mmCIF file of C-alpha atoms in Angstrom:
data_model
loop_
_atom_site.group_PDB
_atom_site.id
_atom_site.type_symbol
_atom_site.label_atom_id
_atom_site.label_comp_id
_atom_site.label_asym_id
_atom_site.label_seq_id
_atom_site.Cartn_x
_atom_site.Cartn_y
_atom_site.Cartn_z
ATOM 1 C CA UNK A 1 -10.769 3.605 -28.952
ATOM 2 C CA UNK A 2 -10.489 6.427 -31.445
ATOM 3 C CA UNK A 3 -10.931 9.857 -29.786
ATOM 4 C CA UNK A 4 -13.324 10.747 -32.637
ATOM 5 C CA UNK A 5 -15.681 8.098 -31.286
ATOM 6 C CA UNK A 6 -15.621 9.669 -27.830
ATOM 7 C CA UNK A 7 -16.834 13.037 -29.107
ATOM 8 C CA UNK A 8 -19.733 11.518 -31.022
ATOM 9 C CA UNK A 9 -21.174 9.424 -28.198
ATOM 10 C CA UNK A 10 -24.826 10.140 -27.408
ATOM 11 C CA UNK A 11 -26.521 9.521 -24.079
ATOM 12 C CA UNK A 12 -28.897 6.562 -24.132
ATOM 13 C CA UNK A 13 -32.631 7.179 -23.566
ATOM 14 C CA UNK A 14 -32.372 5.433 -20.191
ATOM 15 C CA UNK A 15 -29.532 7.644 -18.957
ATOM 16 C CA UNK A 16 -31.264 10.681 -20.425
ATOM 17 C CA UNK A 17 -34.361 9.877 -18.356
ATOM 18 C CA UNK A 18 -32.233 9.700 -15.213
ATOM 19 C CA UNK A 19 -30.645 13.041 -15.989
ATOM 20 C CA UNK A 20 -33.959 14.658 -16.905
ATOM 21 C CA UNK A 21 -35.568 13.504 -13.663
ATOM 22 C CA UNK A 22 -33.245 15.700 -11.618
ATOM 23 C CA UNK A 23 -35.081 18.033 -9.287
ATOM 24 C CA UNK A 24 -33.380 21.455 -9.062
ATOM 25 C CA UNK A 25 -31.423 22.145 -5.861
ATOM 26 C CA UNK A 26 -31.416 18.441 -4.933
ATOM 27 C CA UNK A 27 -28.913 15.614 -5.062
ATOM 28 C CA UNK A 28 -28.919 13.366 -8.108
ATOM 29 C CA UNK A 29 -30.834 10.145 -8.586
ATOM 30 C CA UNK A 30 -28.995 7.238 -6.967
ATOM 31 C CA UNK A 31 -28.234 5.461 -10.241
ATOM 32 C CA UNK A 32 -26.287 8.499 -11.444
ATOM 33 C CA UNK A 33 -23.772 7.767 -8.672
ATOM 34 C CA UNK A 34 -23.398 4.023 -9.227
ATOM 35 C CA UNK A 35 -24.650 2.795 -12.611
ATOM 36 C CA UNK A 36 -22.022 1.390 -15.054
ATOM 37 C CA UNK A 37 -23.726 2.916 -18.099
ATOM 38 C CA UNK A 38 -23.794 6.334 -16.450
ATOM 39 C CA UNK A 39 -20.127 5.908 -15.562
ATOM 40 C CA UNK A 40 -19.263 5.286 -19.213
ATOM 41 C CA UNK A 41 -21.200 8.408 -20.181
ATOM 42 C CA UNK A 42 -19.284 10.375 -17.535
ATOM 43 C CA UNK A 43 -16.029 9.183 -19.083
ATOM 44 C CA UNK A 44 -17.089 10.241 -22.556
ATOM 45 C CA UNK A 45 -18.866 13.501 -21.764
ATOM 46 C CA UNK A 46 -16.678 14.827 -18.953
ATOM 47 C CA UNK A 47 -13.345 13.067 -18.591
ATOM 48 C CA UNK A 48 -12.424 12.645 -22.258
ATOM 49 C CA UNK A 49 -13.516 16.139 -23.243
ATOM 50 C CA UNK A 50 -12.223 18.451 -20.524
ATOM 51 C CA UNK A 51 -8.809 19.517 -19.306
ATOM 52 C CA UNK A 52 -7.421 17.169 -16.664
ATOM 53 C CA UNK A 53 -4.730 17.878 -14.111
ATOM 54 C CA UNK A 54 -2.039 15.271 -14.746
ATOM 55 C CA UNK A 55 0.684 16.174 -12.246
ATOM 56 C CA UNK A 56 3.536 18.559 -11.557
ATOM 57 C CA UNK A 57 6.361 19.349 -13.960
ATOM 58 C CA UNK A 58 8.873 18.893 -11.140
ATOM 59 C CA UNK A 59 8.015 15.177 -11.245
ATOM 60 C CA UNK A 60 9.750 14.935 -14.627
ATOM 61 C CA UNK A 61 12.718 17.337 -14.441
ATOM 62 C CA UNK A 62 15.017 15.623 -16.990
ATOM 63 C CA UNK A 63 14.621 14.443 -20.586
ATOM 64 C CA UNK A 64 13.045 10.987 -20.616
ATOM 65 C CA UNK A 65 11.429 11.334 -17.189
ATOM 66 C CA UNK A 66 7.793 10.254 -17.375
ATOM 67 C CA UNK A 67 4.730 9.250 -15.413
ATOM 68 C CA UNK A 68 1.540 7.470 -16.459
ATOM 69 C CA UNK A 69 -2.081 8.178 -15.581
ATOM 70 C CA UNK A 70 -5.249 6.202 -16.281
ATOM 71 C CA UNK A 71 -8.504 7.804 -17.400
ATOM 72 C CA UNK A 72 -10.932 4.896 -17.532
ATOM 73 C CA UNK A 73 -9.380 2.433 -19.985
ATOM 74 C CA UNK A 74 -7.070 5.085 -21.446
ATOM 75 C CA UNK A 75 -3.467 5.011 -20.256
ATOM 76 C CA UNK A 76 -1.688 8.316 -20.834
ATOM 77 C CA UNK A 77 2.079 8.884 -20.726
ATOM 78 C CA UNK A 78 3.406 12.311 -19.750
ATOM 79 C CA UNK A 79 7.091 12.781 -20.579
ATOM 80 C CA UNK A 80 9.730 15.483 -20.938
ATOM 81 C CA UNK A 81 11.327 15.304 -24.385
ATOM 82 C CA UNK A 82 14.894 16.015 -25.437
ATOM 83 C CA UNK A 83 14.119 19.702 -26.027
ATOM 84 C CA UNK A 84 12.763 20.083 -22.488
ATOM 85 C CA UNK A 85 9.107 20.295 -23.562
ATOM 86 C CA UNK A 86 6.411 18.232 -21.899
ATOM 87 C CA UNK A 87 4.612 15.797 -24.191
ATOM 88 C CA UNK A 88 1.569 13.588 -23.574
ATOM 89 C CA UNK A 89 0.463 10.567 -25.595
ATOM 90 C CA UNK A 90 -1.644 7.435 -25.457
ATOM 91 C CA UNK A 91 0.243 4.444 -24.072
ATOM 92 C CA UNK A 92 -0.635 2.256 -27.051
ATOM 93 C CA UNK A 93 1.578 0.770 -29.751
ATOM 94 C CA UNK A 94 0.345 1.500 -33.284
ATOM 95 C CA UNK A 95 1.322 -2.006 -34.434
ATOM 96 C CA UNK A 96 -1.068 -4.381 -32.644
ATOM 97 C CA UNK A 97 -2.254 -2.286 -29.736
ATOM 98 C CA UNK A 98 -0.046 -3.464 -26.888
ATOM 99 C CA UNK A 99 0.648 -1.152 -23.982
ATOM 100 C CA UNK A 100 4.112 0.266 -24.464
ATOM 101 C CA UNK A 101 4.909 0.890 -20.823
ATOM 102 C CA UNK A 102 3.825 -0.954 -17.664
ATOM 103 C CA UNK A 103 5.669 1.100 -15.043
ATOM 104 C CA UNK A 104 3.850 4.056 -13.433
ATOM 105 C CA UNK A 105 6.908 6.307 -13.691
ATOM 106 C CA UNK A 106 10.585 6.240 -14.603
ATOM 107 C CA UNK A 107 13.062 7.387 -17.229
ATOM 108 C CA UNK A 108 13.393 6.189 -20.821
ATOM 109 C CA UNK A 109 15.431 7.122 -23.892
ATOM 110 C CA UNK A 110 12.643 6.008 -26.200
ATOM 111 C CA UNK A 111 9.431 4.005 -26.066
ATOM 112 C CA UNK A 112 9.963 0.382 -27.151
ATOM 113 C CA UNK A 113 6.995 -1.949 -27.442
ATOM 114 C CA UNK A 114 7.725 -5.180 -25.501
ATOM 115 C CA UNK A 115 5.675 -7.205 -28.011
ATOM 116 C CA UNK A 116 7.413 -6.711 -31.380
ATOM 117 C CA UNK A 117 9.972 -3.968 -30.631
ATOM 118 C CA UNK A 118 8.372 -1.100 -32.488
ATOM 119 C CA UNK A 119 10.096 2.020 -31.133
ATOM 120 C CA UNK A 120 9.084 5.670 -30.773
ATOM 121 C CA UNK A 121 11.020 8.757 -29.741
ATOM 122 C CA UNK A 122 9.972 10.956 -26.804
ATOM 123 C CA UNK A 123 7.619 12.985 -29.005
ATOM 124 C CA UNK A 124 5.815 9.808 -30.130
ATOM 125 C CA UNK A 125 7.369 9.650 -33.607
ATOM 126 C CA UNK A 126 7.797 6.077 -34.909
ATOM 127 C CA UNK A 127 11.527 5.456 -35.386
ATOM 128 C CA UNK A 128 11.725 1.661 -35.751
ATOM 129 C CA UNK A 129 9.221 -0.839 -37.194
ATOM 130 C CA UNK A 130 10.815 -4.268 -37.714
ATOM 131 C CA UNK A 131 9.830 -6.449 -40.677
ATOM 132 C CA UNK A 132 7.752 -3.791 -42.429
ATOM 133 C CA UNK A 133 8.139 -3.272 -46.215
ATOM 134 C CA UNK A 134 9.911 -0.285 -47.761
ATOM 135 C CA UNK A 135 6.547 1.137 -48.764
ATOM 136 C CA UNK A 136 5.381 1.345 -45.117
ATOM 137 C CA UNK A 137 4.680 4.937 -44.038
ATOM 138 C CA UNK A 138 6.160 5.427 -40.574
ATOM 139 C CA UNK A 139 5.022 9.044 -40.386
ATOM 140 C CA UNK A 140 1.363 7.988 -40.180
ATOM 141 C CA UNK A 141 1.952 5.450 -37.410
ATOM 142 C CA UNK A 142 3.284 7.559 -34.565
ATOM 143 C CA UNK A 143 1.822 7.352 -31.087
ATOM 144 C CA UNK A 144 -1.472 9.202 -30.714
ATOM 145 C CA UNK A 145 -0.690 12.431 -28.965
ATOM 146 C CA UNK A 146 -2.697 14.222 -26.287
ATOM 147 C CA UNK A 147 -2.977 18.000 -25.896
ATOM 148 C CA UNK A 148 -0.929 19.307 -22.989
ATOM 149 C CA UNK A 149 -0.293 22.611 -21.177
ATOM 150 C CA UNK A 150 2.298 23.362 -18.506
ATOM 151 C CA UNK A 151 0.974 26.224 -16.364
ATOM 152 C CA UNK A 152 3.689 27.386 -13.983
ATOM 153 C CA UNK A 153 4.508 23.788 -13.133
ATOM 154 C CA UNK A 154 0.933 22.439 -13.247
ATOM 155 C CA UNK A 155 0.444 19.953 -16.104
ATOM 156 C CA UNK A 156 -2.975 19.695 -17.741
ATOM 157 C CA UNK A 157 -3.908 17.273 -20.534
ATOM 158 C CA UNK A 158 -6.990 16.862 -22.716
ATOM 159 C CA UNK A 159 -7.960 13.674 -24.540
ATOM 160 C CA UNK A 160 -10.398 15.373 -26.916
ATOM 161 C CA UNK A 161 -9.523 15.726 -30.580
ATOM 162 C CA UNK A 162 -10.601 19.375 -30.336
ATOM 163 C CA UNK A 163 -9.878 20.526 -26.764
ATOM 164 C CA UNK A 164 -11.938 23.312 -25.203
ATOM 165 C CA UNK A 165 -10.374 26.748 -24.794
ATOM 166 C CA UNK A 166 -7.678 26.944 -22.156
ATOM 167 C CA UNK A 167 -6.439 30.528 -22.462
ATOM 168 C CA UNK A 168 -8.465 32.058 -19.622
ATOM 169 C CA UNK A 169 -7.644 29.223 -17.226
ATOM 170 C CA UNK A 170 -3.991 29.513 -18.263
ATOM 171 C CA UNK A 171 -4.004 33.226 -17.472
ATOM 172 C CA UNK A 172 -5.707 32.844 -14.096
ATOM 173 C CA UNK A 173 -3.688 29.883 -12.842
ATOM 174 C CA UNK A 174 -0.472 31.291 -14.252
ATOM 175 C CA UNK A 175 -0.827 34.644 -12.502
ATOM 176 C CA UNK A 176 -1.687 33.199 -9.095
ATOM 177 C CA UNK A 177 0.592 30.148 -9.196
ATOM 178 C CA UNK A 178 3.741 31.958 -10.323
ATOM 179 C CA UNK A 179 4.742 33.355 -6.898
ATOM 180 C CA UNK A 180 4.113 29.940 -5.334
ATOM 181 C CA UNK A 181 7.058 28.621 -7.345
ATOM 182 C CA UNK A 182 5.895 25.168 -8.415
ATOM 183 C CA UNK A 183 8.506 25.271 -11.176
ATOM 184 C CA UNK A 184 11.134 25.570 -8.448
ATOM 185 C CA UNK A 185 9.565 22.919 -6.218
ATOM 186 C CA UNK A 186 10.036 19.240 -5.520
ATOM 187 C CA UNK A 187 7.719 16.487 -4.369
ATOM 188 C CA UNK A 188 8.154 15.862 -0.659
ATOM 189 C CA UNK A 189 5.580 13.075 -0.519
ATOM 190 C CA UNK A 190 2.839 11.420 -2.581
ATOM 191 C CA UNK A 191 0.043 9.344 -1.060
ATOM 192 C CA UNK A 192 -2.390 7.369 -3.233
ATOM 193 C CA UNK A 193 -5.898 6.446 -2.128
ATOM 194 C CA UNK A 194 -8.572 4.161 -3.556
ATOM 195 C CA UNK A 195 -11.775 5.845 -2.429
ATOM 196 C CA UNK A 196 -14.888 3.668 -2.670
ATOM 197 C CA UNK A 197 -17.139 6.476 -3.886
ATOM 198 C CA UNK A 198 -18.212 7.900 -7.233
ATOM 199 C CA UNK A 199 -16.107 10.859 -8.358
ATOM 200 C CA UNK A 200 -19.137 13.182 -8.214
ATOM 201 C CA UNK A 201 -19.586 12.488 -4.514
ATOM 202 C CA UNK A 202 -15.950 13.381 -3.903
ATOM 203 C CA UNK A 203 -16.497 16.714 -5.655
ATOM 204 C CA UNK A 204 -19.778 17.412 -3.878
ATOM 205 C CA UNK A 205 -18.006 17.004 -0.567
ATOM 206 C CA UNK A 206 -15.238 19.342 -1.714
ATOM 207 C CA UNK A 207 -17.697 22.069 -2.673
ATOM 208 C CA UNK A 208 -18.975 22.823 0.829
ATOM 209 C CA UNK A 209 -17.671 23.282 4.344
ATOM 210 C CA UNK A 210 -21.049 22.640 5.940
ATOM 211 C CA UNK A 211 -19.530 19.376 7.166
ATOM 212 C CA UNK A 212 -16.303 20.924 8.455
ATOM 213 C CA UNK A 213 -17.368 21.679 12.036
ATOM 214 C CA UNK A 214 -18.312 18.038 12.592
ATOM 215 C CA UNK A 215 -15.521 16.376 10.630
ATOM 216 C CA UNK A 216 -12.394 18.564 10.317
ATOM 217 C CA UNK A 217 -11.291 19.792 13.768
ATOM 218 C CA UNK A 218 -7.824 20.801 12.559
ATOM 219 C CA UNK A 219 -9.107 22.553 9.420
ATOM 220 C CA UNK A 220 -11.574 24.855 11.172
ATOM 221 C CA UNK A 221 -8.878 26.178 13.491
ATOM 222 C CA UNK A 222 -6.986 27.602 10.500
ATOM 223 C CA UNK A 223 -9.768 28.675 8.130
ATOM 224 C CA UNK A 224 -12.974 30.685 7.957
ATOM 225 C CA UNK A 225 -14.817 28.449 5.454
ATOM 226 C CA UNK A 226 -17.037 26.830 8.061
ATOM 227 C CA UNK A 227 -18.573 30.205 8.981
ATOM 228 C CA UNK A 228 -21.414 31.672 6.976
ATOM 229 C CA UNK A 229 -22.970 35.127 6.965
ATOM 230 C CA UNK A 230 -26.312 33.707 8.134
ATOM 231 C CA UNK A 231 -25.031 32.076 11.315
ATOM 232 C CA UNK A 232 -22.020 34.041 12.556
ATOM 233 C CA UNK A 233 -22.111 36.301 15.553
ATOM 234 C CA UNK A 234 -21.281 39.993 15.077
ATOM 235 C CA UNK A 235 -18.006 39.381 16.892
ATOM 236 C CA UNK A 236 -16.938 36.503 14.636
ATOM 237 C CA UNK A 237 -18.045 38.427 11.561
ATOM 238 C CA UNK A 238 -15.987 41.431 12.635
ATOM 239 C CA UNK A 239 -12.933 39.206 13.228
ATOM 240 C CA UNK A 240 -13.304 37.636 9.779
ATOM 241 C CA UNK A 241 -13.701 40.954 8.023
ATOM 242 C CA UNK A 242 -10.727 42.441 9.885
ATOM 243 C CA UNK A 243 -8.522 39.454 9.066
ATOM 244 C CA UNK A 244 -9.453 39.541 5.388
ATOM 245 C CA UNK A 245 -8.994 43.304 5.114
ATOM 246 C CA UNK A 246 -5.637 43.196 6.884
ATOM 247 C CA UNK A 247 -4.383 40.245 4.830
ATOM 248 C CA UNK A 248 -5.494 41.629 1.470
ATOM 249 C CA UNK A 249 -3.842 44.988 2.184
ATOM 250 C CA UNK A 250 -0.608 43.195 3.028
ATOM 251 C CA UNK A 251 -0.761 41.012 -0.083
ATOM 252 C CA UNK A 252 -1.519 43.946 -2.345
ATOM 253 C CA UNK A 253 1.508 45.790 -0.960
ATOM 254 C CA UNK A 254 3.600 42.712 -1.826
ATOM 255 C CA UNK A 255 2.190 42.511 -5.361
ATOM 256 C CA UNK A 256 0.079 39.408 -4.744
ATOM 257 C CA UNK A 257 -3.351 39.118 -6.377
ATOM 258 C CA UNK A 258 -6.178 38.807 -3.870
ATOM 259 C CA UNK A 259 -9.722 37.484 -3.301
ATOM 260 C CA UNK A 260 -12.294 35.857 -5.589
ATOM 261 C CA UNK A 261 -12.363 38.784 -7.987
ATOM 262 C CA UNK A 262 -10.203 36.950 -10.517
ATOM 263 C CA UNK A 263 -13.159 34.871 -11.725
ATOM 264 C CA UNK A 264 -15.898 37.466 -11.340
ATOM 265 C CA UNK A 265 -18.152 34.890 -9.691
ATOM 266 C CA UNK A 266 -19.465 34.093 -6.240
ATOM 267 C CA UNK A 267 -19.991 30.378 -6.833
ATOM 268 C CA UNK A 268 -17.913 27.734 -8.550
ATOM 269 C CA UNK A 269 -18.418 26.271 -11.076
ATOM 270 C CA UNK A 270 -20.520 28.348 -13.466
ATOM 271 C CA UNK A 271 -22.526 26.065 -15.760
ATOM 272 C CA UNK A 272 -23.891 28.802 -17.999
ATOM 273 C CA UNK A 273 -20.467 30.264 -18.783
ATOM 274 C CA UNK A 274 -18.831 26.819 -18.610
ATOM 275 C CA UNK A 275 -16.275 28.059 -16.101
ATOM 276 C CA UNK A 276 -14.630 24.896 -14.793
ATOM 277 C CA UNK A 277 -11.695 26.564 -13.036
ATOM 278 C CA UNK A 278 -11.179 29.100 -10.254
ATOM 279 C CA UNK A 279 -8.374 30.417 -8.088
ATOM 280 C CA UNK A 280 -7.998 32.894 -5.266
ATOM 281 C CA UNK A 281 -5.873 33.801 -2.269
ATOM 282 C CA UNK A 282 -7.627 33.366 1.072
ATOM 283 C CA UNK A 283 -6.890 34.730 4.540
ATOM 284 C CA UNK A 284 -6.029 32.361 7.359
ATOM 285 C CA UNK A 285 -7.160 32.802 10.952
ATOM 286 C CA UNK A 286 -4.969 35.157 12.987
ATOM 287 C CA UNK A 287 -1.928 33.306 14.302
ATOM 288 C CA UNK A 288 -1.779 30.893 11.335
ATOM 289 C CA UNK A 289 0.940 31.326 8.732
ATOM 290 C CA UNK A 290 0.526 27.884 7.182
ATOM 291 C CA UNK A 291 -2.014 25.093 6.986
ATOM 292 C CA UNK A 292 -0.216 23.008 9.586
ATOM 293 C CA UNK A 293 -1.427 21.586 12.870
ATOM 294 C CA UNK A 294 -0.268 24.593 14.904
ATOM 295 C CA UNK A 295 -0.233 27.179 12.115
ATOM 296 C CA UNK A 296 3.524 27.568 12.193
ATOM 297 C CA UNK A 297 5.799 27.604 9.168
ATOM 298 C CA UNK A 298 7.378 24.139 8.840
ATOM 299 C CA UNK A 299 9.525 24.471 5.683
ATOM 300 C CA UNK A 300 11.445 27.216 3.828
ATOM 301 C CA UNK A 301 9.412 29.802 1.956
ATOM 302 C CA UNK A 302 8.439 28.704 -1.541
ATOM 303 C CA UNK A 303 8.816 30.538 -4.837
ATOM 304 C CA UNK A 304 8.916 34.323 -4.754
ATOM 305 C CA UNK A 305 7.627 34.712 -1.207
ATOM 306 C CA UNK A 306 9.671 36.896 1.112
ATOM 307 C CA UNK A 307 7.041 37.070 3.843
ATOM 308 C CA UNK A 308 5.284 34.093 5.414
ATOM 309 C CA UNK A 309 1.986 35.975 5.795
ATOM 310 C CA UNK A 310 0.497 35.106 2.369
ATOM 311 C CA UNK A 311 -2.624 33.180 3.438
ATOM 312 C CA UNK A 312 -3.453 30.225 1.222
ATOM 313 C CA UNK A 313 -3.524 30.023 -2.549
ATOM 314 C CA UNK A 314 -6.493 27.916 -3.630
ATOM 315 C CA UNK A 315 -6.977 26.524 -7.121
ATOM 316 C CA UNK A 316 -9.668 24.229 -8.496
ATOM 317 C CA UNK A 317 -10.326 22.680 -11.914
ATOM 318 C CA UNK A 318 -13.105 20.294 -12.824
ATOM 319 C CA UNK A 319 -13.230 17.398 -13.053
ATOM 320 C CA UNK A 320 -10.127 16.401 -11.100
ATOM 321 C CA UNK A 321 -7.970 19.000 -9.332
ATOM 322 C CA UNK A 322 -7.738 21.165 -6.258
ATOM 323 C CA UNK A 323 -4.777 22.715 -4.501
ATOM 324 C CA UNK A 324 -4.198 24.504 -1.202
ATOM 325 C CA UNK A 325 -0.796 26.159 -0.940
ATOM 326 C CA UNK A 326 0.714 27.961 2.027
ATOM 327 C CA UNK A 327 3.865 30.056 2.249
ATOM 328 C CA UNK A 328 6.055 26.992 2.834
ATOM 329 C CA UNK A 329 4.375 24.110 1.038
ATOM 330 C CA UNK A 330 1.676 23.201 -1.462
ATOM 331 C CA UNK A 331 -0.803 20.330 -1.424
ATOM 332 C CA UNK A 332 -2.378 19.170 -4.703
ATOM 333 C CA UNK A 333 -5.157 16.603 -5.040
ATOM 334 C CA UNK A 334 -5.780 14.722 -8.298
ATOM 335 C CA UNK A 335 -8.870 12.600 -8.922
ATOM 336 C CA UNK A 336 -9.154 9.902 -11.583
ATOM 337 C CA UNK A 337 -12.235 7.757 -12.277
ATOM 338 C CA UNK A 338 -11.804 4.146 -11.163
ATOM 339 C CA UNK A 339 -15.278 2.714 -11.738
ATOM 340 C CA UNK A 340 -18.907 3.600 -11.040
ATOM 341 C CA UNK A 341 -18.312 3.527 -7.295
ATOM 342 C CA UNK A 342 -14.595 4.248 -6.976
ATOM 343 C CA UNK A 343 -12.161 7.124 -7.410
ATOM 344 C CA UNK A 344 -8.371 7.021 -7.484
ATOM 345 C CA UNK A 345 -7.011 9.957 -5.515
ATOM 346 C CA UNK A 346 -3.424 11.152 -5.390
ATOM 347 C CA UNK A 347 -2.325 13.788 -2.871
ATOM 348 C CA UNK A 348 1.004 15.573 -3.422
ATOM 349 C CA UNK A 349 2.983 17.591 -0.856
ATOM 350 C CA UNK A 350 5.447 20.036 -2.461
ATOM 351 C CA UNK A 351 8.246 22.114 -0.965
ATOM 352 C CA UNK A 352 11.040 24.286 -2.332
ATOM 353 C CA UNK A 353 13.464 22.229 -4.430
ATOM 354 C CA UNK A 354 16.423 23.099 -2.218
ATOM 355 C CA UNK A 355 14.692 22.098 1.018
ATOM 356 C CA UNK A 356 16.243 19.030 2.629
ATOM 357 C CA UNK A 357 14.128 16.592 4.587
ATOM 358 C CA UNK A 358 15.406 16.208 8.129
ATOM 359 C CA UNK A 359 17.154 19.566 8.007
ATOM 360 C CA UNK A 360 14.650 22.054 6.578
ATOM 361 C CA UNK A 361 11.408 20.158 7.103
ATOM 362 C CA UNK A 362 9.969 16.997 8.638
ATOM 363 C CA UNK A 363 7.162 15.039 7.005
ATOM 364 C CA UNK A 364 5.678 14.530 10.459
ATOM 365 C CA UNK A 365 5.033 18.295 10.638
ATOM 366 C CA UNK A 366 4.359 18.913 6.936
ATOM 367 C CA UNK A 367 1.749 16.240 6.241
ATOM 368 C CA UNK A 368 -0.789 15.806 9.081
ATOM 369 C CA UNK A 369 -3.015 18.828 8.382
ATOM 370 C CA UNK A 370 -3.972 17.795 4.854
ATOM 371 C CA UNK A 371 -3.519 14.081 5.364
ATOM 372 C CA UNK A 372 -6.096 14.173 8.147
ATOM 373 C CA UNK A 373 -8.420 16.468 6.209
ATOM 374 C CA UNK A 374 -8.220 14.266 3.111
ATOM 375 C CA UNK A 375 -8.717 10.974 4.910
ATOM 376 C CA UNK A 376 -11.625 12.386 6.908
ATOM 377 C CA UNK A 377 -13.226 13.337 3.585
ATOM 378 C CA UNK A 378 -12.720 9.894 2.059
ATOM 379 C CA UNK A 379 -14.580 8.353 5.010
ATOM 380 C CA UNK A 380 -17.449 10.798 4.456
ATOM 381 C CA UNK A 381 -17.612 10.006 0.721
ATOM 382 C CA UNK A 382 -17.534 6.247 1.206
ATOM 383 C CA UNK A 383 -20.251 6.466 3.841
ATOM 384 C CA UNK A 384 -22.391 8.499 1.446
ATOM 385 C CA UNK A 385 -21.827 6.025 -1.397
ATOM 386 C CA UNK A 386 -23.072 3.204 0.801
ATOM 387 C CA UNK A 387 -26.121 5.216 1.837
ATOM 388 C CA UNK A 388 -27.006 6.176 -1.732
ATOM 389 C CA UNK A 389 -26.925 2.491 -2.672
ATOM 390 C CA UNK A 390 -29.740 1.803 -0.196
ATOM 391 C CA UNK A 391 -33.254 1.174 -1.492
ATOM 392 C CA UNK A 392 -34.364 3.889 0.931
ATOM 393 C CA UNK A 393 -32.325 6.628 -0.742
ATOM 394 C CA UNK A 394 -34.174 9.516 -2.403
ATOM 395 C CA UNK A 395 -32.629 12.810 -3.621
ATOM 396 C CA UNK A 396 -32.422 15.326 -0.797
ATOM 397 C CA UNK A 397 -32.482 19.162 -0.828
ATOM 398 C CA UNK A 398 -29.421 21.418 -0.726
ATOM 399 C CA UNK A 399 -29.182 24.255 1.770
ATOM 400 C CA UNK A 400 -29.221 27.595 -0.088
ATOM 401 C CA UNK A 401 -26.974 28.998 2.667
ATOM 402 C CA UNK A 402 -24.389 26.238 2.887
ATOM 403 C CA UNK A 403 -24.538 24.115 -0.260
ATOM 404 C CA UNK A 404 -24.913 26.564 -3.134
ATOM 405 C CA UNK A 405 -21.536 25.506 -4.547
ATOM 406 C CA UNK A 406 -22.646 21.860 -4.496
ATOM 407 C CA UNK A 407 -25.757 22.822 -6.426
ATOM 408 C CA UNK A 408 -23.537 24.742 -8.865
ATOM 409 C CA UNK A 409 -21.418 21.623 -9.384
ATOM 410 C CA UNK A 410 -24.477 19.481 -10.130
ATOM 411 C CA UNK A 411 -25.737 22.055 -12.633
ATOM 412 C CA UNK A 412 -22.300 22.057 -14.292
ATOM 413 C CA UNK A 413 -22.288 18.257 -14.464
ATOM 414 C CA UNK A 414 -25.759 18.117 -16.014
ATOM 415 C CA UNK A 415 -24.695 20.723 -18.580
ATOM 416 C CA UNK A 416 -21.730 18.558 -19.603
ATOM 417 C CA UNK A 417 -23.967 15.538 -19.991
ATOM 418 C CA UNK A 418 -26.317 17.510 -22.257
ATOM 419 C CA UNK A 419 -23.506 18.539 -24.608
ATOM 420 C CA UNK A 420 -23.367 17.078 -28.111
#
C-alpha cells in the first residue's frame, strides 16, 4: 500500500462514535481494544505515522547485516550499507510485489528478488532488472525507503511520507543514552513473546506501578515506583528523598544528567504538546547497584561508566519502546502490533561488547529480574484482554493518585486518532 494512502485515511463514523464516547479519566470502550476496524485505524493513525523503535545498531555491525520487522502488513528491512550507514526500506520488490527477503535477520551483499531476480543494492537502488527494454527507467524503481535515525545505538524508523519532528527526541535520548554505551554493546539475549492482548493494554500496564506490589515482588525490592506520596509513611518518604538526593548529587558530580527535568513534565505522555518520548535517570533502593535479583552487579560496567552507582536509565517512546538500563546491562522492550488482540514483544538484554558469557557474566544472573517482570506483565495484559471481551465489561475509572500516566496515555492515543 502506498504510504500516501496511509496519511489520508479517515476514521469511519462507527469508529469515531466509539472514540467520541470516551468518558474522561476512564478506560476505553471495549471495542477499541478488540475490533478489527479499530485495529486498522490504529495502524494508520499511530503506527504508520510515528517514530518506531526498530532495534539496536549493534545487531547489524557489518555491511550487509540486516534484520526485518513487521508493522501490520508492512515488512521493513533495516540494514547497514557499504558506507556504514543504517538504511531502512520496505521489503517489497518493485517488479510484481514479491517479498524480497523471508529470513528475519542475516547478511546479504544485495537484495535479490526470488521471483524474477530483480536486484537492489544495500541502499535500495535497483541495479538489475532482467528482460526490461533499454527505455526502462531503473532510477524510478528502487525499493521504497523508510526514514531512519540512529540515536546512540537506538534505531528508530518512520513509515510516514512526511515523518514528524525527531530533533528534540534525538537530543534527549542522545544525551542520556551516550554514557550507557549502546554503540559499544552487544546483544546477550533476545526473547520474543506473542502476547494475547491489544497493544494499548500493554502500554496501559506499563504506565503505572499500582499493580507492582501485587505482581512484581522482585521489582519492588529494587525500585521506588510502587510508593506514592499519598500512601507512604514519613519514614519511607524520608528514605526515598534521601536516596534520590544522594544519588543525584553523585551523578551530577560524575557528569550524568539526572531526574525528570529533561522533559519538563510530570506525566508521560503529553497529548497537548504531542510529546511521545521521555527519559530520565532514577535512583535505586539503597543496596541495589543493578536491576538484578539481589541488586549486585553481574556484568562489566557499560559505556562510559566508571562507578556502578548510576541508578537506572529509563527511556520510553510511543508507541513501541521502553528501556531500563543499569550500570552493567540494558534491557530494551519493543512492541509491534500483531492483530486486534495480540502484540509481538521482543525483549533485548545488552552488555558491553567485550564481555564474555561464562567469564564476565551468566545469563542466569543477568536475565531473571526483567524476564520475570516482563512475563508477569504479559499475564496481567492477557487476563485484562479476556475480561474486556466479556459482555459485562464497562469502562472503569482511573485513580488520580496511581493511574494519572495511564490517563495521559489514553488522552495521547485519542489525540492521534483525531489527527487528519
